[in-house]
Every structure is written in C-alpha cells, then in structure tokens.
Amino acid sequence: MATLLYRLGRFSYRRAWIVIGVWIALFVGVLGGSVALGGQTQESFAIPGTESQNALDRLDAVFPAVAGASAQAVVVAPKGQSVDSPASTAAIEKMDAAIEKIPGIDSVLSPFSQYAGSAITADKNMARSQIQFTGASSDVKPGTLTALKATASIAEDAGLTVAFGGQVFQDNTFGITITEVFGLLFAAVVLLITFGSLIAAGMPLLSAILGVGIVIGGISAISAFTTVSSSAPLLALMIGLAVGIDYSLFILSRHRNQLANGEDPEESAAIAVGTAGSAVVFAGVTVIIALLGLLVVGIPFLSVMGVGAAFAVLVAIGVATTLVPALLGLIKGRLTPKPGSRAYRRATMHEEGSKPTMGLRWVKGVMKRPVLATLAVVAILGTLAIPALSLTLSLPDGGSEPKGSTQRQAYELIKEGFGPGYNGPLIVAVDITQTTAIQDDLAAIGKKLGTLKDVSYVSMGIPDAGLDTAIIQVIPSSAPDATQTKALVQSIRDLAPSIERQYSTPIFVTGATAVGIDISNRLSAALIPFGLIVVGLSIVLLMMVFRSVLVPIKAALGFLLSVIASFGVVVAIFQWGWLGDLLNVENPGPILSFMPILLMAVLFGLAMDYEVFLVSGMREEFVRTGNARESVSRGFANGARVVTAAALIMFFVFFAFVPEGSGTIKPIALGLAAGIAFDAFLVRMTLVPAIMTLLGRAAWWMPAWLQRILPNMDIEGEHLREHREAVVWALDQRGSSISAEDLVAGSAERRVGPLSIAVAPGSLVLASGDPTDRRLLGATIAGRLDPVDGRLQVAGHPLPSEAGRVSRLVAMADIGGLERTETSVTLGELLEERVALTQPWYRFARRRHRVARWIARINSVLAEVAPADAVPVSTASTLQQLPQRERAVALASVALAEGTPVVILDQLDSFALSADEADFLRALCLLAPATATLVLGTPAAVRAPTSLAIDGRPLVTVDLASLDARGVLQ
C-alpha cells in the first residue's frame, strides 16, 4: 500500500492543476446538485421488526386515520379566564376548522368533542386539540406546518396563547453557529503554532473545508430521495472537519520534516503520502469500517448517520492523499523550514547536541516511573467512568428542543397543565376480528389497562370503519423518557397474552413513545456486542500493523478506558446536570439512545489513528536498532508533537458544537471531545509509553504461525524504502534490458538460482535446464511471480514493486511440442486474439489487417531461412497441420505480435533436427525488432552454431543446471 500511495503522491505533485481542478469541479458539482434537488432533512425514528413498528404498519394498512403523524395544538386562556367560555370556545373551534382545511391534515379532534377524553385541564385554563396528518412525519411538507402555525392567529386574536407540539415540529435544519467558527479558529491557531508558517497552517484547513463541502452537498442531495436525520449532516460536518484537518496535518508534518533534512520537494511529497499516508488510510478505513458496522444494528436513521459519517472520512482520505500533494506541487520547496528556526530544530532534534523537545522530556519522565504512570491513568479514567453506571438512554422529544420553540412551549404547557405523560401517549392497537362483543370487550380491556401501575388515563376504544382494528390511548403518569414509562410499556406487553386468551383480541403497543423505547432497548442490547466487535477488530488490525500480540491488546484496553470515561462525562453533564449552565444544557435527562454506539464507532477509529502514529514510530526504531527502551522514547518524540496538535484540533472542533449545537448533536460532540482528550493525552501519550517500557522486548513478540497467517500492512513503509532503493539500483542498470544480482526465483520449497546477469537490449538469451525451473524463472522475469531473494529489473522497472508495469512489457508464449500443441485452433485466431488484447479498442477495424501483415512476415522469414523446404502458413492453418519448425515460428510470432520490449518463449521439446533449430533461431531474430530482448527456454543447450543464432544480436547463454553460489554470467 505504501508504494501505491507513493506513486499517487508523486502523480498528484506532478499534475497539480489537474488534481486541484478535479476536486474543485467535484465541489461545485455536488453542491450545485444538492441545491437543484432541494433535499431537506427529516426525523423518522422507525425501527423495522419491533412490535411497535409492526403495529404502526398494521394501523397504516387498516386504520390510516390514526397511523399518520400527529400533533397537538395547546391553547391557554388568560389568567382568570377559562377556555370553555363562549368567546374562547368559538375561537378554538374556528381555529380547529381552519386547521382541518389545510392540505395534508386528515382530521382535528376538538377538546370539546365527546371523543376528546381528558383534553381540558381541571381549572379550565388550558385545552388541547389533537391534529392527525395524512402521512408519516417524514411525509409532512414544510408548507403544511407553516399553514398550521399561521392558524394560531385566530385564537390569539381572541386573547388566547397557542403552541404547537409533536414530532413534526422538531427542528430539522442544520447550520453553523459562531461557536463552530471559533472551533475552526482555534484549530488554525494550533496549526500555526505547529508549523510556524501561514501557508502550511492554511493548507489543512482549506483542504478540510473543501472536503466537508462535498460531503454536506452529497448528504443534502441524498435527502431528496430518502429520509435523512438532521443529525446526519452535522455529524458528518464534525467528523469531516476533524479528520480532514488531522489527516492533512500528518502528511504535511512528515513532508516538512523531510524537507528540513534535505529531501527533494517532489520526492518528499511522494514519501510523505507513502508513509504518513499509509497510516492515514489505515486509520480512515478503520473508522469507516466501524461506522458502517452501524448498519448491522438494523435501525435506518442510525444507518444513514453511519454511512454519511463514513463518506466524510472517505473524502478526507482522498483529499489528504491527492489534494494535499497537489497543493505541495504548486508550492514546491517554499515550505522548507529555515535553518535555525523552531521547525528546523524540531525536524533535526535527534542530531547530536540538539536540545531535547518537550515530548522527549515528557516520555522520559513517564518511563522513569512506568508503574506510577499506569496506575494514575487507570485511576483518573476509572473515576471519570463512574457516572456511566447510571447511563439511561432515550430518544429526543419536545423537552430536548430549544427554548422558545413552539414544540418546547407546547411540551412545557402540557407537562404543567395535564401531566408529563400527555407528551407521550401510548397507542394500544386491538385486533377485533375475532370478537362480536366489540364495545364490551374494548371497555373491559381498557379497564384492565387502567389497573396497571403508572397509568394516568385510558381512553375509550375506537374501532375502525371495517371493524378490523381498534385503538385505545393510554396516558402514562410519567414523562416519555422516564423509566416508569418503559416499565408500563413492558407491563402492557406482559398483559397481552392473558387478554388474548380471555377476549380473543391480540393487542400491540405502539406510538412515538413506544417506538422510542423499542429503539433504546435494541441499541442498549447491541451496545456490548458492538463493543466486542469493535475491540476484536482493533486487535486483529493492529496485529497486522505491528506484528505483535501484546501491543494490540494494550491498545484495545486503552480504548475501552477512554470511551467509558467519555460516557461518564456525558452522563454527569447531560443526565445529572453538572456544569449544565456553563455548557448551556437546558434540560438534563436521559442520554440519546444512539450516542454510546455512535461514540464507540467514531472514537475507535480516532484512537487507532493516534496509536498508529505513535507506536509505528516506536516499531520503526525497534526494527532499526533492536533497543526496546530507546525505541519507545525516540519513536514517541518523533510523533508526539503532531499527535498533540491533531488531538487539540479535534478537541476544539468537536467541543465547538457543544454550547450552541442542537439537542441531538450536543452530547455526541461532548463525548467525542472528551474521548479524544482522554485517549490522546492520557492513554496514548502516558499509558502507552509506560506499558511499552514495562513490556520491553516482549511488546514485539508474535508467534511464527500467526505471522504467517496475518497479512503485513506495512504502515511503516518498509516496502516503500525497499522500492526506492530498488529504483535507484535499476537506474544504475540503464544499459541493460534485464539485469539481476543474486536473483533467486521460484519458491521457498523450490529455489532457482542465485543468478547474476546483465542482458543488453536486443540480446538473445538461451536458458536451458529443468522445465519447471525454466518456467519459474520466466514467470519471475515477466513479473508474474515475486523473486524469492536478490535484485531484478526488467526494462528499467524493479521487481517485485513494479510487477504490474513489467507484466505489461513482457510477452510470454509456449512454442510447444508435438504432443502438447492445441489441435483445432488456427494461427489467425491466435494472432487476432493477441492483437485484440494489446491494441486500443477503437482500432478494431485494423485487426485483420495486422494479422495479415504478420502472416506475410512469417512466410517471408521462413522463405529466407529455409528457401528449399519452408511450408507456407495462412490464417486458416491449424497448429497440428504445421511441421515443428513452422509451428514454433508461428507461436513465437503470436508473442511478438504484442510488441513488447521483452519476449519470453519456452520450448518443451527439443527440435528433431538441429537444422530446424538453427532455422528457428534465425527466424526468431529476424521477426523480432532489433531492440527487443528475446529469452528462449530450451530443454538442453542449443546444438546449432551460435553464429547463426546471433545474427547481429548479443548472445547470452544460461545453464540453470550448473548454477553455483555465485550465479552465472556468460
């Protein structure tokens, strides 16, 4: 991966304007498309497969009048007056009539109706009208709500106060407030201090903002086709800004350090993308995997949030690995720190006599007292985690809306006038298809429901027109998010079997409150399994990266400490109300149901990010020196500053959404900010070096069998360093088409070599030996098989790092034996197939012309080398019909038709006549371009005089059976 990213970075650097133009076009196109589509976010907390959702679906089919979204119009009379006075009654009924005429509204139940139940308070000061929409809340149009709120003026003209409540009035807009801007300003200050350069500080901000613009535009466009929660773009905005800045910071920091140490700007940009970019891609992919893991939970709105946030991370990866090196390509070497500057001193801090940095001093202090540091971190995070034991989950309701909003006013008025339960009524759906005494049974069922604990009011049963289903409204005594309400829902479900046995009427609990409880229950049940999956994934991924068993386990345990401590902080502030006034927490209460699982997904990836950047430096030093203790201090010092800057940036960006953010996003933002701070500064920068010091060399232990099973992710760029060294060596071999030094081909079980050889362009190489050895060597030279050991380059490209390019520059063919040749295929078909594979598709009309030219060339060469007995060939000639010499020339021509600079042929059977062998070699040399290098594998050494085989070409012979430890060069 590092080599691929190295090439991507170099490409972006060299073609800066093209890459920048593509990103700008994408930015403009996506944002323009989202505006044109006019998508709008909506709240839809649906959860397929639960009892509450199944009951809603049933009601939608048989009783649509009560299955749609609902709202309440709360009317308050002036002090000392009542809502049932003639003037107030007339105004309320006039307002209800106006509401009922609005398109999209199905019905309005007046507080004065006989079916209204408890719709007027005991003191006659407040009344509520029930409003039923024709569709679900996600189908309610903004124009409908605007017209609905406009009817309030009818009652207000009569001196009444009106407020509207219900899920349809939730604030579905999203935007940026001044506090989020302050978060970006703090990030800019951190970048400026880190780099000491305005240009360097501005690049991560610019690239992150462009990436976030694409993400927000994409999510807004998608909202035109599916339901997208207002929290989805805000979450994507937070994560996109944070990781976008951090990922660019990691690459840019590596680039500047390399410039300070004398690296060429272009090469430095490519190396930075190949090394730091590998860690960026790894960390980003882990975040994406964790976020997409939310799809497994099976909750649509949470899945959309996870996909949106994953898209933000994906764009951030793309921006960091392409746009950043493109910008570096415009700036060239102007980012090189000046000698003597702070940036220069930090980049060269390991030089003899240099002053130790703050990071180095910190880690040495931790390493002096590793046991104390470990106990202190565990004690601090353990104490902060204590409030998490009281974690209570719920979905947002009217009480979580901003103060002053009509929904919040209605929520408070209903709570004060009627009781908290009226803000979350439960709907009990009754299947009445098997009963004939409908009214009697409904009354009896209502009476049984009224005996349950925490029930404030039970309405009369209302059947649908088809007498399939009836509904009974149950008003709890407690608030919708109270534990007592959850217990009531369960009590009704526990009562359902006995009611069905007694009255043959199955019952189901539904309504917004029941749906919310089911979502909370499912998320609570999924929290521990999801956590185990995330932790297990982190252990496996880090084993691949660090080739260690203990390092991943230590990283996973540290992640659990930081995430549980962040839960504790969120509970203390948003559930218990600590520091509520300071952070603008208006209504402390249960935590968002999806906050813990979302927090775990995001923090997992970010924690792995810091782990990789710090510990990869330690591993790099350990591989180089073998000194476990010294590798901890040097590796930590190399990455401490950039990790500190990255953590501060993320903290400020996330925390900026807390004071003025929406009620949904605030606890998520605080949890992320606290989690980042705990994980970066306490876990990664204190606990990690302390434990690594205690473990010593054991930290890097891994069983041999496990090393063989797990792939090597090469985050440290070891393969990239090998590739760069191989490229330098290949450049020194410019005069050779093929060159090898101590090359060993084949496999660990069957080794061919070592072979040292240099082949000039246009040479003919005759390699004899065992057929399996010849084929293994040929496949290695052709880039189809990696070398076991040694160095090899073909046409200027080192192997194996550029095997893909080499495979396109080498043609291979088996010139066959009498028993092994295909019988039915014609020469024309073989030539046309090769020409089609190597020629651009738009030249398909010239394929037959090229085939005809090759047939003519073959016949011309055969006539020249064997004028007395040559057998002419044609496109219709089958290989079986041709003599051995003509068949070998024809099959060699099929390979030569590809037009590659290197052609490898293998002959399984020797020629029957030495004269045929000589004719074939001469024909081969005549058919091939003068610059093409030909490699021919034969069962035995060539018997023909070499002067005939040379024909103006340098000749190299290799006998694979006689290779010694020094290789061979003849």
PDB file of C-alpha atoms in Angstrom, residues 346-453:
ATOM      1  CA  ARG A 346      12.294  20.061  15.762  1.00  0.00           C
ATOM      2  CA  ALA A 347      12.900  18.224  12.497  1.00  0.00           C
ATOM      3  CA  THR A 348      16.574  17.669  13.330  1.00  0.00           C
ATOM      4  CA  MET A 349      16.121  17.092  17.076  1.00  0.00           C
ATOM      5  CA  HIS A 350      17.921  13.719  17.077  1.00  0.00           C
ATOM      6  CA  GLU A 351      21.141  15.207  15.806  1.00  0.00           C
ATOM      7  CA  GLU A 352      23.973  15.136  18.281  1.00  0.00           C
ATOM      8  CA  GLY A 353      23.998  18.127  20.608  1.00  0.00           C
ATOM      9  CA  SER A 354      20.401  19.165  19.897  1.00  0.00           C
ATOM     10  CA  LYS A 355      18.169  20.264  22.783  1.00  0.00           C
ATOM     11  CA  PRO A 356      15.561  17.645  23.849  1.00  0.00           C
ATOM     12  CA  THR A 357      11.977  18.555  22.965  1.00  0.00           C
ATOM     13  CA  MET A 358       9.083  18.754  25.427  1.00  0.00           C
ATOM     14  CA  GLY A 359       7.755  15.445  24.066  1.00  0.00           C
ATOM     15  CA  LEU A 360      11.064  13.744  24.702  1.00  0.00           C
ATOM     16  CA  ARG A 361      11.258  15.153  28.230  1.00  0.00           C
ATOM     17  CA  TRP A 362       7.668  14.028  28.928  1.00  0.00           C
ATOM     18  CA  VAL A 363       8.177  10.452  27.748  1.00  0.00           C
ATOM     19  CA  LYS A 364      11.449  10.090  29.667  1.00  0.00           C
ATOM     20  CA  GLY A 365       9.611  11.216  32.805  1.00  0.00           C
ATOM     21  CA  VAL A 366       6.888   8.613  32.204  1.00  0.00           C
ATOM     22  CA  MET A 367       9.491   5.910  31.546  1.00  0.00           C
ATOM     23  CA  LYS A 368      11.207   6.635  34.861  1.00  0.00           C
ATOM     24  CA  ARG A 369       8.011   5.771  36.793  1.00  0.00           C
ATOM     25  CA  PRO A 370       6.023   3.470  34.453  1.00  0.00           C
ATOM     26  CA  VAL A 371       4.075   1.714  37.224  1.00  0.00           C
ATOM     27  CA  LEU A 372       3.026   5.005  38.823  1.00  0.00           C
ATOM     28  CA  ALA A 373       2.025   6.466  35.438  1.00  0.00           C
ATOM     29  CA  THR A 374      -0.061   3.385  34.636  1.00  0.00           C
ATOM     30  CA  LEU A 375      -1.884   3.404  37.978  1.00  0.00           C
ATOM     31  CA  ALA A 376      -2.509   7.155  37.779  1.00  0.00           C
ATOM     32  CA  VAL A 377      -4.111   6.952  34.296  1.00  0.00           C
ATOM     33  CA  VAL A 378      -6.277   3.978  35.273  1.00  0.00           C
ATOM     34  CA  ALA A 379      -7.370   5.728  38.460  1.00  0.00           C
ATOM     35  CA  ILE A 380      -8.263   9.001  36.691  1.00  0.00           C
ATOM     36  CA  LEU A 381     -10.201   7.360  33.868  1.00  0.00           C
ATOM     37  CA  GLY A 382     -11.815   4.873  36.233  1.00  0.00           C
ATOM     38  CA  THR A 383     -13.100   7.711  38.422  1.00  0.00           C
ATOM     39  CA  LEU A 384     -14.437   9.614  35.412  1.00  0.00           C
ATOM     40  CA  ALA A 385     -16.189   6.443  34.243  1.00  0.00           C
ATOM     41  CA  ILE A 386     -18.249   6.026  37.441  1.00  0.00           C
ATOM     42  CA  PRO A 387     -21.247   8.108  36.218  1.00  0.00           C
ATOM     43  CA  ALA A 388     -21.513   5.775  33.206  1.00  0.00           C
ATOM     44  CA  LEU A 389     -23.004   3.180  35.569  1.00  0.00           C
ATOM     45  CA  SER A 390     -26.142   5.371  35.706  1.00  0.00           C
ATOM     46  CA  LEU A 391     -26.456   5.678  31.921  1.00  0.00           C
ATOM     47  CA  THR A 392     -30.110   5.935  30.840  1.00  0.00           C
ATOM     48  CA  LEU A 393     -30.987   6.027  27.135  1.00  0.00           C
ATOM     49  CA  SER A 394     -33.888   7.639  25.306  1.00  0.00           C
ATOM     50  CA  LEU A 395     -34.766   9.369  22.053  1.00  0.00           C
ATOM     51  CA  PRO A 396     -35.192  13.159  21.798  1.00  0.00           C
ATOM     52  CA  ASP A 397     -38.651  14.589  22.433  1.00  0.00           C
ATOM     53  CA  GLY A 398     -40.190  18.028  22.784  1.00  0.00           C
ATOM     54  CA  GLY A 399     -38.291  18.620  26.002  1.00  0.00           C
ATOM     55  CA  SER A 400     -34.973  18.486  24.164  1.00  0.00           C
ATOM     56  CA  GLU A 401     -35.959  21.168  21.654  1.00  0.00           C
ATOM     57  CA  PRO A 402     -34.501  24.697  22.046  1.00  0.00           C
ATOM     58  CA  LYS A 403     -36.151  27.066  24.486  1.00  0.00           C
ATOM     59  CA  GLY A 404     -38.586  29.381  22.774  1.00  0.00           C
ATOM     60  CA  SER A 405     -39.529  26.900  20.050  1.00  0.00           C
ATOM     61  CA  THR A 406     -43.227  26.152  19.655  1.00  0.00           C
ATOM     62  CA  GLN A 407     -42.649  22.454  20.365  1.00  0.00           C
ATOM     63  CA  ARG A 408     -40.771  23.194  23.592  1.00  0.00           C
ATOM     64  CA  GLN A 409     -43.528  25.609  24.696  1.00  0.00           C
ATOM     65  CA  ALA A 410     -46.228  23.031  23.979  1.00  0.00           C
ATOM     66  CA  TYR A 411     -44.236  20.352  25.796  1.00  0.00           C
ATOM     67  CA  GLU A 412     -43.859  22.509  28.913  1.00  0.00           C
ATOM     68  CA  LEU A 413     -47.508  23.634  28.858  1.00  0.00           C
ATOM     69  CA  ILE A 414     -48.846  20.067  28.546  1.00  0.00           C
ATOM     70  CA  LYS A 415     -46.495  18.888  31.279  1.00  0.00           C
ATOM     71  CA  GLU A 416     -47.674  21.661  33.583  1.00  0.00           C
ATOM     72  CA  GLY A 417     -51.381  21.529  32.764  1.00  0.00           C
ATOM     73  CA  PHE A 418     -52.121  17.870  32.062  1.00  0.00           C
ATOM     74  CA  GLY A 419     -49.134  15.937  33.334  1.00  0.00           C
ATOM     75  CA  PRO A 420     -45.874  14.700  31.793  1.00  0.00           C
ATOM     76  CA  GLY A 421     -47.454  11.556  30.345  1.00  0.00           C
ATOM     77  CA  TYR A 422     -49.648  13.519  27.943  1.00  0.00           C
ATOM     78  CA  ASN A 423     -46.482  14.405  25.992  1.00  0.00           C
ATOM     79  CA  GLY A 424     -46.005  10.719  25.130  1.00  0.00           C
ATOM     80  CA  PRO A 425     -49.314   8.851  24.910  1.00  0.00           C
ATOM     81  CA  LEU A 426     -49.203   5.137  24.172  1.00  0.00           C
ATOM     82  CA  ILE A 427     -51.424   3.659  21.479  1.00  0.00           C
ATOM     83  CA  VAL A 428     -52.733   0.152  22.135  1.00  0.00           C
ATOM     84  CA  ALA A 429     -53.900  -1.450  18.882  1.00  0.00           C
ATOM     85  CA  VAL A 430     -56.521  -4.165  19.379  1.00  0.00           C
ATOM     86  CA  ASP A 431     -57.271  -6.855  16.778  1.00  0.00           C
ATOM     87  CA  ILE A 432     -61.084  -7.151  16.932  1.00  0.00           C
ATOM     88  CA  THR A 433     -61.614  -9.519  14.004  1.00  0.00           C
ATOM     89  CA  GLN A 434     -62.354 -12.492  16.299  1.00  0.00           C
ATOM     90  CA  THR A 435     -64.841 -10.859  18.685  1.00  0.00           C
ATOM     91  CA  THR A 436     -68.523  -9.983  18.284  1.00  0.00           C
ATOM     92  CA  ALA A 437     -68.944  -8.011  21.509  1.00  0.00           C
ATOM     93  CA  ILE A 438     -66.644  -5.259  20.336  1.00  0.00           C
ATOM     94  CA  GLN A 439     -67.686  -2.401  22.632  1.00  0.00           C
ATOM     95  CA  ASP A 440     -67.948  -4.611  25.723  1.00  0.00           C
ATOM     96  CA  ASP A 441     -64.555  -6.197  25.104  1.00  0.00           C
ATOM     97  CA  LEU A 442     -62.905  -2.843  24.403  1.00  0.00           C
ATOM     98  CA  ALA A 443     -64.340  -1.426  27.632  1.00  0.00           C
ATOM     99  CA  ALA A 444     -63.102  -4.450  29.586  1.00  0.00           C
ATOM    100  CA  ILE A 445     -59.645  -4.231  28.020  1.00  0.00           C
ATOM    101  CA  GLY A 446     -59.499  -0.514  28.825  1.00  0.00           C
ATOM    102  CA  LYS A 447     -60.425  -1.262  32.422  1.00  0.00           C
ATOM    103  CA  LYS A 448     -57.607  -3.845  32.686  1.00  0.00           C
ATOM    104  CA  LEU A 449     -55.119  -1.366  31.228  1.00  0.00           C
ATOM    105  CA  GLY A 450     -56.256   1.245  33.742  1.00  0.00           C
ATOM    106  CA  THR A 451     -55.246  -1.003  36.636  1.00  0.00           C
ATOM    107  CA  LEU A 452     -51.577  -1.053  35.583  1.00  0.00           C
ATOM    108  CA  LYS A 453     -49.033   0.934  37.534  1.00  0.00           C
TER     109      LYS A 453
END
